[in-house]
Structures are given as C-alpha cells and as structure tokens.
Amino acid sequence: MKVTEHIEKAMGNTLFSFEIIPPVKGRHIKELYDNIDPLMEFKPPFIDVTTSREEYIYIDKNGLLDKKLTRMRPGTVGICASIKHKYNVDTIPHVLCGGFTKEETEYLLVDCHYLGIDNIMALRGDAMKEEKYFEPSKGGHVYASELVEQIHNLNCGQYLHEVVETDYCADFCIGIAGYPEKHMEAPSLQTDLKWLKKKIELGAHYVVTQMFFDNKKYFDFVKAARDMGITVPIIPGIKPIAVKRHLQLLPQVFRIDLPQDLIDAVESCKNNKEVRQIGIEWAILQSKELKAAGVPVLHYYSMGKSDNIKAIAEAIF
Ligand code: FAD
C-alpha cells in the first residue's frame, strides 16, 4: 500500500515508522531482524531501507595500492523484499541518483515493481567519501527531481528509450527529502523550498524531513512549504542522540543546529549510556509535541539499533 494511503487510512492518527541501514557485506541478515523484531509491536505501516554510496578501497598488492570501487552495504532492494515477506509490512527502498546510470535505475525500479513494492524514496544521494561535493555519475541523474521524473514517467508506461503500451504500469508512490534547516548546498531556505516544490510538481507524493532537534524548525518549515502551495504530507524525521560524539558529528555531517539545553544535558553525561538516555528523553519530548500537533507519521532514524527507538515508541504509541 502507498504511504499516502496509509496516512489516509489512519484518519488523523499519527503512525510510527522507521528507517534501517543494510548490514555491512558479510554480516548475517538476522542481525537486522533482531533489531526490527522489537519494533513490530508498534505496527509500522512501512519501513525505509537506505542505500549507501559506493566507495573506494585500497588493496595492497606487493606494495602497490590497487584502488577498487565497492559498495559496503549493498542489498537495499533484497532487504526490502525479505522484510516485506517476513513481516508483511510495506518497505521503501531509497533509490539514489549517485552511483547509478538511468538505465540501472530503470532495472531497479522494474525489480521493485515485480516485488510488489509500492513506494520509492527518491534521493540524489550523499557525496562519496572522497568528494567534497556530490558529483553526478556518468549517465546518471544530477538532481533528485530528475529521478522523480523518471519514476513518474515509468508510472505512465514511459520507459527510458521507449513508450510501452500496456495496462500493467507501475504505480509508485514517490517520497522525497526535505530540510527544515535547508539543505547544506542551498543558498537559502527559500531556494531549497523552490526545488522541493519542483520535485512535487514532477510527481512526488510526500516529503520526509532531515532530522531536527528543535520542533520549531519543523513547524516553521511546514508553514513556509504550505505558504508556497506545497500540500503533500510532510513527515518529520527524528533521530535520538546516542553518543557524545554526535554533538560534533551531526552538525558537521547534516548542517543542523542542536539546542543549547540538549547540548548542556549531553555534556553533563558521564558516559554514553547516560547520553543514550538523554537522547531518548529528548526524542520523547519532541515526539509528544509533534504528535499533539497532528503530524501524519513519526519517522525514526534507527541507524541499525532499536533499543532506543523502542523506548521512545513505548512512551508515544
Ligand atoms: P536534491 O533534491 O537533488 O537537492 C540537492 C541540492 O540541490 C539542494 O541544495 C537543492 O536545493 C538543490 N537543487 C535541487 N534541484 C535543483 C536544480 N534543478 N537546480 C539547482 N539546484 C537544485 N543519502 C544517501 O546516500 N542514502 C540514503 O538512503 C539517504 N536517505 C535519506 C533520507 C532522508 C529522509 C533524507 C532527508 C536524506 C537522505 N539522504 C540519503 C541524504 C541525501 O541524499 C542528501 O541530503 C543529498 O545531499 C541531497 O539529496 P536530495 O534528494 O535532497 O537532493
């Protein structure tokens, strides 16, 4: 079922969902299940599965370093299929511009269609580790808006190089990313919102936000989006702080601000167990306020570990 249908069916009740990361190559999928199992009692209507960018590794060959391009966490679509099958839940693969040609994207979308996957999260993707900025792949899309357009075209039976006359079309519901504190490369929030709106005009059906720790940022963002005529659901993304290092890492990687009260609370912790507890309490406060404001879904970034998400969900759902 589509995300938008789940939201309609909930009739104003806030739904619970979360995002997982595929395991590193060679790890057993059971590790993933062990972290999903405790969250299923909160009845997520859908689970997102991220896609990681490929990266360079260097192999020592008799003193000479051989540079190889590899993907450390492959398997997004396979994991979507296995979770869908095991838990009877909708799964949403994150599909990236970066690292894929348009043709490879088309084949991936065809796979998703055959697997009964109804939703696609369309993203540009992060820059590769070695890159300062995102570099589009040869033959791939430059912006997520182009990917949205490709998925929308496929929904209309329009493949890359031909139109296929068929009643058997894909009908993907398309999710996109939004940034309450603006995307790091955007010169202003207004410009970023302009491109957000473009993605919706090209066929996107809902937005999931980047993490934020101050709900005002989300409320202001939604208001600004609505003022621009954006009417689709805007799902807040919540990440509980888990280790002290997040104080530096999260602003650096995601270009987001952390509220001073949260910083002070984390800094006063003696160890990461205490930090994890602070992260849970903060996310509960955020979630309560967002739920009271009637958000359609509370979407949690689990980063592969579920104990803290379970503690938050127990307090909210
Ligand atoms: P875009 O919408 O293409 O925007 C990128 C930048 O370009 C923005 O600054 C925008 O304002 C600007 N822009 C957009 N269109 C145009 C245009 N036509 N002309 C000029 N400027 C334009 N990354 C991963 O690698 N894997 C994941 O699984 C993943 N999941 C994510 C899930 C969520 C909910 C979010 C919020 C982010 C996720 N990301 C993921 C990170 C995301 O890929 C990065 O933030 C990336 O840098 C931007 O992706 P986007 O889809 O927002 O890009």
Short mmCIF file of C-alpha atoms and ligand atoms in Angstrom, two decimals:
data_model
loop_
_atom_site.label_atom_id
_atom_site.label_comp_id
_atom_site.label_asym_id
_atom_site.label_seq_id
_atom_site.Cartn_x
_atom_site.Cartn_y
_atom_site.Cartn_z
CA MET A 1 0.00 0.00 0.00
CA LYS A 2 1.14 3.54 -0.67
CA VAL A 3 2.40 5.79 2.15
CA THR A 4 -0.30 8.31 1.26
CA GLU A 5 -2.96 5.57 1.55
CA HIS A 6 -1.61 4.53 4.96
CA ILE A 7 -1.89 8.15 6.08
CA GLU A 8 -5.44 8.48 4.76
CA LYS A 9 -6.45 5.20 6.39
CA ALA A 10 -5.08 6.37 9.76
CA MET A 11 -7.65 9.21 9.71
CA GLY A 12 -5.59 11.72 11.65
CA ASN A 13 -3.84 9.26 13.98
CA THR A 14 -0.07 9.56 13.97
CA LEU A 15 1.67 6.47 12.58
CA PHE A 16 5.02 5.01 13.65
CA SER A 17 7.72 4.20 11.10
CA PHE A 18 11.47 3.86 10.98
CA GLU A 19 14.48 3.61 8.71
CA ILE A 20 17.13 0.90 8.71
CA ILE A 21 20.56 0.59 7.14
CA PRO A 22 21.60 -2.59 5.28
CA PRO A 23 24.28 -4.53 7.16
CA VAL A 24 27.89 -4.33 6.08
CA LYS A 25 28.78 -7.02 3.50
CA GLY A 26 29.25 -10.45 5.05
CA ARG A 27 27.02 -9.85 8.10
CA HIS A 28 24.00 -12.05 8.69
CA ILE A 29 20.57 -10.57 7.94
CA LYS A 30 19.46 -11.99 11.31
CA GLU A 31 21.22 -9.00 12.96
CA LEU A 32 18.81 -6.77 11.10
CA TYR A 33 15.79 -8.85 12.07
CA ASP A 34 16.92 -8.80 15.73
CA ASN A 35 16.64 -5.01 15.62
CA ILE A 36 13.36 -4.95 13.71
CA ASP A 37 11.59 -7.59 15.85
CA PRO A 38 11.23 -5.39 18.98
CA LEU A 39 9.71 -2.55 16.93
CA MET A 40 6.99 -4.56 15.19
CA GLU A 41 4.64 -4.36 18.19
CA PHE A 42 4.18 -0.65 17.33
CA LYS A 43 2.76 -1.70 13.95
CA PRO A 44 4.83 0.36 11.49
CA PRO A 45 2.88 0.51 8.21
CA PHE A 46 6.16 0.92 6.38
CA ILE A 47 9.91 0.62 6.93
CA ASP A 48 12.53 2.51 4.91
CA VAL A 49 15.78 0.87 3.82
CA THR A 50 18.65 3.21 2.98
CA THR A 51 21.13 2.93 0.12
CA SER A 52 24.78 3.75 0.68
CA ARG A 53 27.04 5.35 -1.85
CA GLU A 54 29.83 3.28 -3.33
CA GLU A 55 33.31 4.00 -2.01
CA TYR A 56 36.95 3.44 -2.89
CA ILE A 57 39.02 0.85 -1.06
CA TYR A 58 42.74 0.31 -1.48
CA ILE A 59 44.15 -3.23 -1.71
CA ASP A 60 47.84 -3.80 -1.05
CA LYS A 61 49.31 -5.76 -3.98
CA ASN A 62 53.01 -6.35 -3.34
CA GLY A 63 53.49 -2.85 -2.02
CA LEU A 64 51.36 -1.19 -4.69
CA LEU A 65 47.90 0.03 -3.75
CA ASP A 66 45.13 -1.13 -6.07
CA LYS A 67 42.13 1.25 -6.00
CA LYS A 68 38.76 -0.51 -6.22
CA LEU A 69 35.25 0.88 -6.22
CA THR A 70 32.86 -1.06 -4.00
CA ARG A 71 29.58 -0.78 -2.11
CA MET A 72 29.99 -1.79 1.54
CA ARG A 73 26.28 -2.06 2.33
CA PRO A 74 24.61 -3.49 -0.74
CA GLY A 75 21.24 -5.24 -0.80
CA THR A 76 18.65 -2.49 -0.33
CA VAL A 77 16.03 -3.99 -2.66
CA GLY A 78 16.74 -7.55 -1.48
CA ILE A 79 16.33 -6.46 2.15
CA CYS A 80 13.08 -4.68 1.26
CA ALA A 81 11.78 -7.90 -0.29
CA SER A 82 12.86 -10.06 2.65
CA ILE A 83 11.37 -7.75 5.30
CA LYS A 84 8.15 -7.38 3.33
CA HIS A 85 7.89 -11.15 3.10
CA LYS A 86 8.85 -11.85 6.74
CA TYR A 87 6.77 -9.17 8.48
CA ASN A 88 4.04 -8.46 5.93
CA VAL A 89 4.85 -4.75 6.04
CA ASP A 90 5.43 -2.23 3.26
CA THR A 91 9.08 -1.48 2.64
CA ILE A 92 10.54 1.55 0.93
CA PRO A 93 13.88 1.34 -0.87
CA HIS A 94 15.90 4.53 -1.04
CA VAL A 95 16.86 4.98 -4.68
CA LEU A 96 19.78 7.29 -5.42
CA CYS A 97 20.96 9.32 -8.39
CA GLY A 98 24.59 8.92 -7.32
CA GLY A 99 26.28 5.70 -8.35
CA PHE A 100 23.66 4.59 -10.85
CA THR A 101 23.06 5.18 -14.54
CA LYS A 102 19.49 5.97 -15.56
CA GLU A 103 19.26 2.52 -17.16
CA GLU A 104 20.38 0.79 -13.93
CA THR A 105 17.76 2.82 -12.09
CA GLU A 106 15.11 1.67 -14.54
CA TYR A 107 16.03 -2.00 -13.99
CA LEU A 108 15.97 -1.48 -10.22
CA LEU A 109 12.51 0.08 -10.46
CA VAL A 110 11.28 -2.82 -12.60
CA ASP A 111 12.57 -5.22 -9.91
CA CYS A 112 10.71 -3.22 -7.25
CA HIS A 113 7.52 -3.34 -9.30
CA TYR A 114 7.74 -7.13 -9.70
CA LEU A 115 8.37 -7.47 -5.95
CA GLY A 116 5.17 -5.58 -5.13
CA ILE A 117 6.99 -2.59 -3.65
CA ASP A 118 4.58 0.35 -3.82
CA ASN A 119 6.76 3.23 -2.60
CA ILE A 120 10.12 4.63 -3.64
CA MET A 121 12.14 7.22 -1.75
CA ALA A 122 13.83 9.27 -4.50
CA LEU A 123 17.10 10.91 -3.43
CA ARG A 124 20.13 12.44 -5.00
CA GLY A 125 22.45 10.69 -2.53
CA ASP A 126 25.33 11.91 -0.45
CA ALA A 127 28.68 12.82 -1.93
CA MET A 128 31.16 9.95 -1.95
CA LYS A 129 33.61 9.93 0.97
CA GLU A 130 36.45 11.23 -1.21
CA GLU A 131 34.34 14.02 -2.71
CA LYS A 132 33.81 17.43 -1.19
CA TYR A 133 30.61 17.85 -3.20
CA PHE A 134 28.25 15.48 -4.94
CA GLU A 135 29.49 14.51 -8.40
CA PRO A 136 26.82 13.03 -10.69
CA SER A 137 27.70 9.60 -12.06
CA LYS A 138 28.26 9.22 -15.81
CA GLY A 139 24.85 8.50 -17.34
CA GLY A 140 23.08 9.20 -14.05
CA HIS A 141 20.84 11.96 -12.74
CA VAL A 142 22.17 15.21 -11.32
CA TYR A 143 19.21 16.10 -9.06
CA ALA A 144 16.54 14.09 -7.28
CA SER A 145 13.93 15.97 -9.33
CA GLU A 146 15.18 14.15 -12.46
CA LEU A 147 14.84 10.82 -10.66
CA VAL A 148 11.31 11.74 -9.57
CA GLU A 149 10.52 12.48 -13.20
CA GLN A 150 11.90 9.11 -14.32
CA ILE A 151 9.74 7.27 -11.75
CA HIS A 152 6.70 9.34 -12.68
CA ASN A 153 7.28 8.53 -16.37
CA LEU A 154 7.53 4.83 -15.56
CA ASN A 155 4.20 5.10 -13.75
CA CYS A 156 2.83 6.33 -17.11
CA GLY A 157 4.35 3.39 -19.04
CA GLN A 158 7.15 5.57 -20.37
CA TYR A 159 10.47 3.75 -20.13
CA LEU A 160 13.77 5.50 -20.85
CA HIS A 161 14.03 4.88 -24.53
CA GLU A 162 10.51 3.83 -25.44
CA VAL A 163 6.85 4.09 -24.54
CA VAL A 164 5.34 0.70 -23.72
CA GLU A 165 1.64 0.39 -24.49
CA THR A 166 0.37 -1.59 -21.51
CA ASP A 167 -2.29 -1.57 -18.81
CA TYR A 168 0.29 -3.11 -16.49
CA CYS A 169 2.08 0.05 -15.34
CA ALA A 170 3.95 0.68 -12.14
CA ASP A 171 2.14 2.99 -9.75
CA PHE A 172 4.84 4.00 -7.31
CA CYS A 173 4.13 6.48 -4.56
CA ILE A 174 7.20 8.73 -4.51
CA GLY A 175 8.82 10.11 -1.36
CA ILE A 176 11.41 12.88 -1.34
CA ALA A 177 13.72 14.56 1.19
CA GLY A 178 13.04 17.96 2.76
CA TYR A 179 15.29 20.02 5.01
CA PRO A 180 13.80 22.14 7.82
CA GLU A 181 17.22 23.78 8.29
CA LYS A 182 17.78 23.88 4.49
CA HIS A 183 20.00 21.55 2.51
CA MET A 184 23.68 22.30 3.08
CA GLU A 185 24.26 23.36 -0.54
CA ALA A 186 21.20 25.56 -0.88
CA PRO A 187 21.92 29.30 -0.73
CA SER A 188 18.70 29.90 1.22
CA LEU A 189 15.73 28.02 2.64
CA GLN A 190 13.51 29.76 0.10
CA THR A 191 15.60 28.44 -2.81
CA ASP A 192 15.65 24.97 -1.30
CA LEU A 193 11.84 25.10 -0.97
CA LYS A 194 11.57 26.15 -4.60
CA TRP A 195 13.37 22.93 -5.62
CA LEU A 196 11.29 20.93 -3.16
CA LYS A 197 8.18 22.22 -4.85
CA LYS A 198 9.64 21.32 -8.26
CA LYS A 199 10.06 17.69 -7.13
CA ILE A 200 6.38 17.64 -6.16
CA GLU A 201 5.30 19.22 -9.45
CA LEU A 202 7.23 16.47 -11.23
CA GLY A 203 5.36 13.74 -9.37
CA ALA A 204 6.49 13.32 -5.74
CA HIS A 205 3.71 12.47 -3.27
CA TYR A 206 5.17 13.05 0.19
CA VAL A 207 8.19 14.51 1.98
CA VAL A 208 10.31 13.06 4.80
CA THR A 209 12.43 15.59 6.63
CA GLN A 210 16.03 15.55 7.63
CA MET A 211 16.48 15.11 11.38
CA PHE A 212 15.97 18.18 13.57
CA PHE A 213 16.17 18.62 17.32
CA ASP A 214 14.10 21.77 17.72
CA ASN A 215 10.46 21.25 16.70
CA LYS A 216 10.11 24.94 15.86
CA LYS A 217 12.36 24.31 12.85
CA TYR A 218 9.89 21.69 11.60
CA PHE A 219 6.80 23.80 12.28
CA ASP A 220 8.34 26.83 10.52
CA PHE A 221 9.38 24.65 7.58
CA VAL A 222 5.89 23.19 7.18
CA LYS A 223 4.38 26.67 7.33
CA ALA A 224 6.81 28.00 4.72
CA ALA A 225 6.09 25.00 2.49
CA ARG A 226 2.31 25.42 2.85
CA ASP A 227 2.66 29.16 2.11
CA MET A 228 4.36 28.18 -1.16
CA GLY A 229 1.46 25.93 -2.09
CA ILE A 230 3.02 22.60 -1.10
CA THR A 231 0.15 20.43 0.12
CA VAL A 232 1.61 16.90 0.33
CA PRO A 233 2.25 15.21 3.72
CA ILE A 234 5.50 16.33 5.39
CA ILE A 235 6.70 13.54 7.67
CA PRO A 236 9.12 14.56 10.43
CA GLY A 237 12.32 12.51 10.77
CA ILE A 238 13.54 12.04 14.34
CA LYS A 239 16.91 10.83 15.45
CA PRO A 240 17.73 10.20 19.10
CA ILE A 241 21.25 11.29 20.07
CA ALA A 242 23.14 8.18 21.12
CA VAL A 243 26.79 9.09 21.80
CA LYS A 244 28.62 12.22 22.95
CA ARG A 245 30.41 12.48 19.60
CA HIS A 246 27.05 13.25 17.95
CA LEU A 247 27.36 16.80 19.30
CA GLN A 248 30.09 17.45 16.72
CA LEU A 249 29.22 14.83 14.12
CA LEU A 250 25.56 15.67 13.46
CA PRO A 251 26.07 19.41 12.84
CA GLN A 252 29.13 18.63 10.72
CA VAL A 253 27.52 15.96 8.54
CA PHE A 254 23.95 17.24 8.34
CA ARG A 255 24.46 21.00 8.89
CA ILE A 256 21.83 21.15 11.61
CA ASP A 257 21.77 23.09 14.88
CA LEU A 258 21.42 21.48 18.27
CA PRO A 259 19.50 23.33 21.02
CA GLN A 260 21.66 24.56 23.91
CA ASP A 261 19.59 22.63 26.52
CA LEU A 262 20.29 19.39 24.68
CA ILE A 263 23.99 20.19 24.34
CA ASP A 264 24.25 21.01 28.07
CA ALA A 265 22.43 17.81 29.04
CA VAL A 266 24.68 15.65 26.84
CA GLU A 267 27.85 17.39 28.03
CA SER A 268 26.96 16.70 31.66
CA CYS A 269 26.76 12.94 30.99
CA LYS A 270 29.48 10.74 32.49
CA ASN A 271 29.26 8.05 29.79
CA ASN A 272 27.45 7.14 26.56
CA LYS A 273 24.85 5.09 28.45
CA GLU A 274 23.70 8.33 30.04
CA VAL A 275 23.88 10.12 26.67
CA ARG A 276 21.67 7.45 25.13
CA GLN A 277 19.11 8.03 27.89
CA ILE A 278 19.18 11.81 27.30
CA GLY A 279 18.69 11.15 23.58
CA ILE A 280 15.63 9.01 24.34
CA GLU A 281 14.12 11.61 26.67
CA TRP A 282 14.68 14.43 24.17
CA ALA A 283 13.13 12.43 21.33
CA ILE A 284 10.13 11.59 23.53
CA LEU A 285 9.56 15.30 24.23
CA GLN A 286 9.87 16.10 20.52
CA SER A 287 7.57 13.23 19.54
CA LYS A 288 4.88 14.16 22.08
CA GLU A 289 4.70 17.72 20.79
CA LEU A 290 4.71 16.65 17.13
CA LYS A 291 2.02 14.06 17.75
CA ALA A 292 -0.12 16.62 19.59
CA ALA A 293 0.28 18.89 16.53
CA GLY A 294 -1.18 16.08 14.39
CA VAL A 295 1.80 15.03 12.25
CA PRO A 296 0.84 12.10 9.97
CA VAL A 297 3.80 9.88 10.85
CA LEU A 298 6.71 9.97 13.29
CA HIS A 299 9.62 8.51 11.34
CA TYR A 300 12.68 7.43 13.34
CA TYR A 301 16.25 7.07 12.13
CA SER A 302 17.27 3.84 13.84
CA MET A 303 20.84 3.64 12.50
CA GLY A 304 20.55 -0.13 12.85
CA LYS A 305 19.91 -0.21 16.62
CA SER A 306 16.41 -0.42 18.02
CA ASP A 307 16.61 -0.31 21.85
CA ASN A 308 16.33 3.49 21.98
CA ILE A 309 13.60 3.64 19.30
CA LYS A 310 11.62 1.04 21.24
CA ALA A 311 11.89 3.10 24.44
CA ILE A 312 10.62 6.17 22.57
CA ALA A 313 7.81 4.27 20.84
CA GLU A 314 6.67 2.81 24.18
CA ALA A 315 6.22 6.34 25.51
CA ILE A 316 4.38 7.62 22.44
CA PHE A 317 2.34 4.85 20.77
P1 FAD B 1 18.07 17.27 -4.35
O1 FAD B 1 16.60 17.39 -4.19
O2 FAD B 1 18.59 16.97 -5.72
O3 FAD B 1 18.73 18.60 -3.80
C1 FAD B 1 20.13 18.73 -3.68
C2 FAD B 1 20.54 20.19 -3.65
O4 FAD B 1 20.36 20.77 -4.95
C3 FAD B 1 19.70 21.07 -2.72
O5 FAD B 1 20.55 22.05 -2.21
C4 FAD B 1 18.65 21.67 -3.63
O6 FAD B 1 18.21 22.93 -3.14
C5 FAD B 1 19.42 21.82 -4.93
N1 FAD B 1 18.62 21.60 -6.13
C6 FAD B 1 17.66 20.69 -6.33
N2 FAD B 1 17.22 20.71 -7.59
C7 FAD B 1 17.94 21.67 -8.22
C8 FAD B 1 18.00 22.18 -9.55
N3 FAD B 1 17.21 21.67 -10.50
N4 FAD B 1 18.89 23.16 -9.85
C9 FAD B 1 19.70 23.66 -8.90
N5 FAD B 1 19.69 23.22 -7.60
C10 FAD B 1 18.83 22.24 -7.28
N6 FAD B 1 21.58 9.72 1.25
C11 FAD B 1 22.05 8.53 0.82
O7 FAD B 1 23.16 8.47 0.25
N7 FAD B 1 21.32 7.38 1.04
C12 FAD B 1 20.10 7.38 1.64
O8 FAD B 1 19.48 6.33 1.79
C13 FAD B 1 19.57 8.64 2.08
N8 FAD B 1 18.37 8.72 2.70
C14 FAD B 1 17.87 9.95 3.07
C15 FAD B 1 16.60 10.04 3.65
C16 FAD B 1 16.10 11.28 4.06
C17 FAD B 1 14.73 11.36 4.70
C18 FAD B 1 16.88 12.45 3.90
C19 FAD B 1 16.36 13.77 4.37
C20 FAD B 1 18.13 12.38 3.32
C21 FAD B 1 18.65 11.13 2.89
N9 FAD B 1 19.89 11.04 2.27
C22 FAD B 1 20.37 9.81 1.87
C23 FAD B 1 20.74 12.21 2.11
C24 FAD B 1 20.54 12.90 0.75
O9 FAD B 1 20.86 12.03 -0.31
C25 FAD B 1 21.45 14.12 0.75
O10 FAD B 1 21.00 15.06 1.68
C26 FAD B 1 21.72 14.76 -0.60
O11 FAD B 1 22.80 15.67 -0.43
C27 FAD B 1 20.55 15.56 -1.19
O12 FAD B 1 19.55 14.71 -1.59
P2 FAD B 1 18.15 15.30 -2.15
O13 FAD B 1 17.40 14.13 -2.63
O14 FAD B 1 17.55 16.19 -1.15
O15 FAD B 1 18.71 16.14 -3.40
#
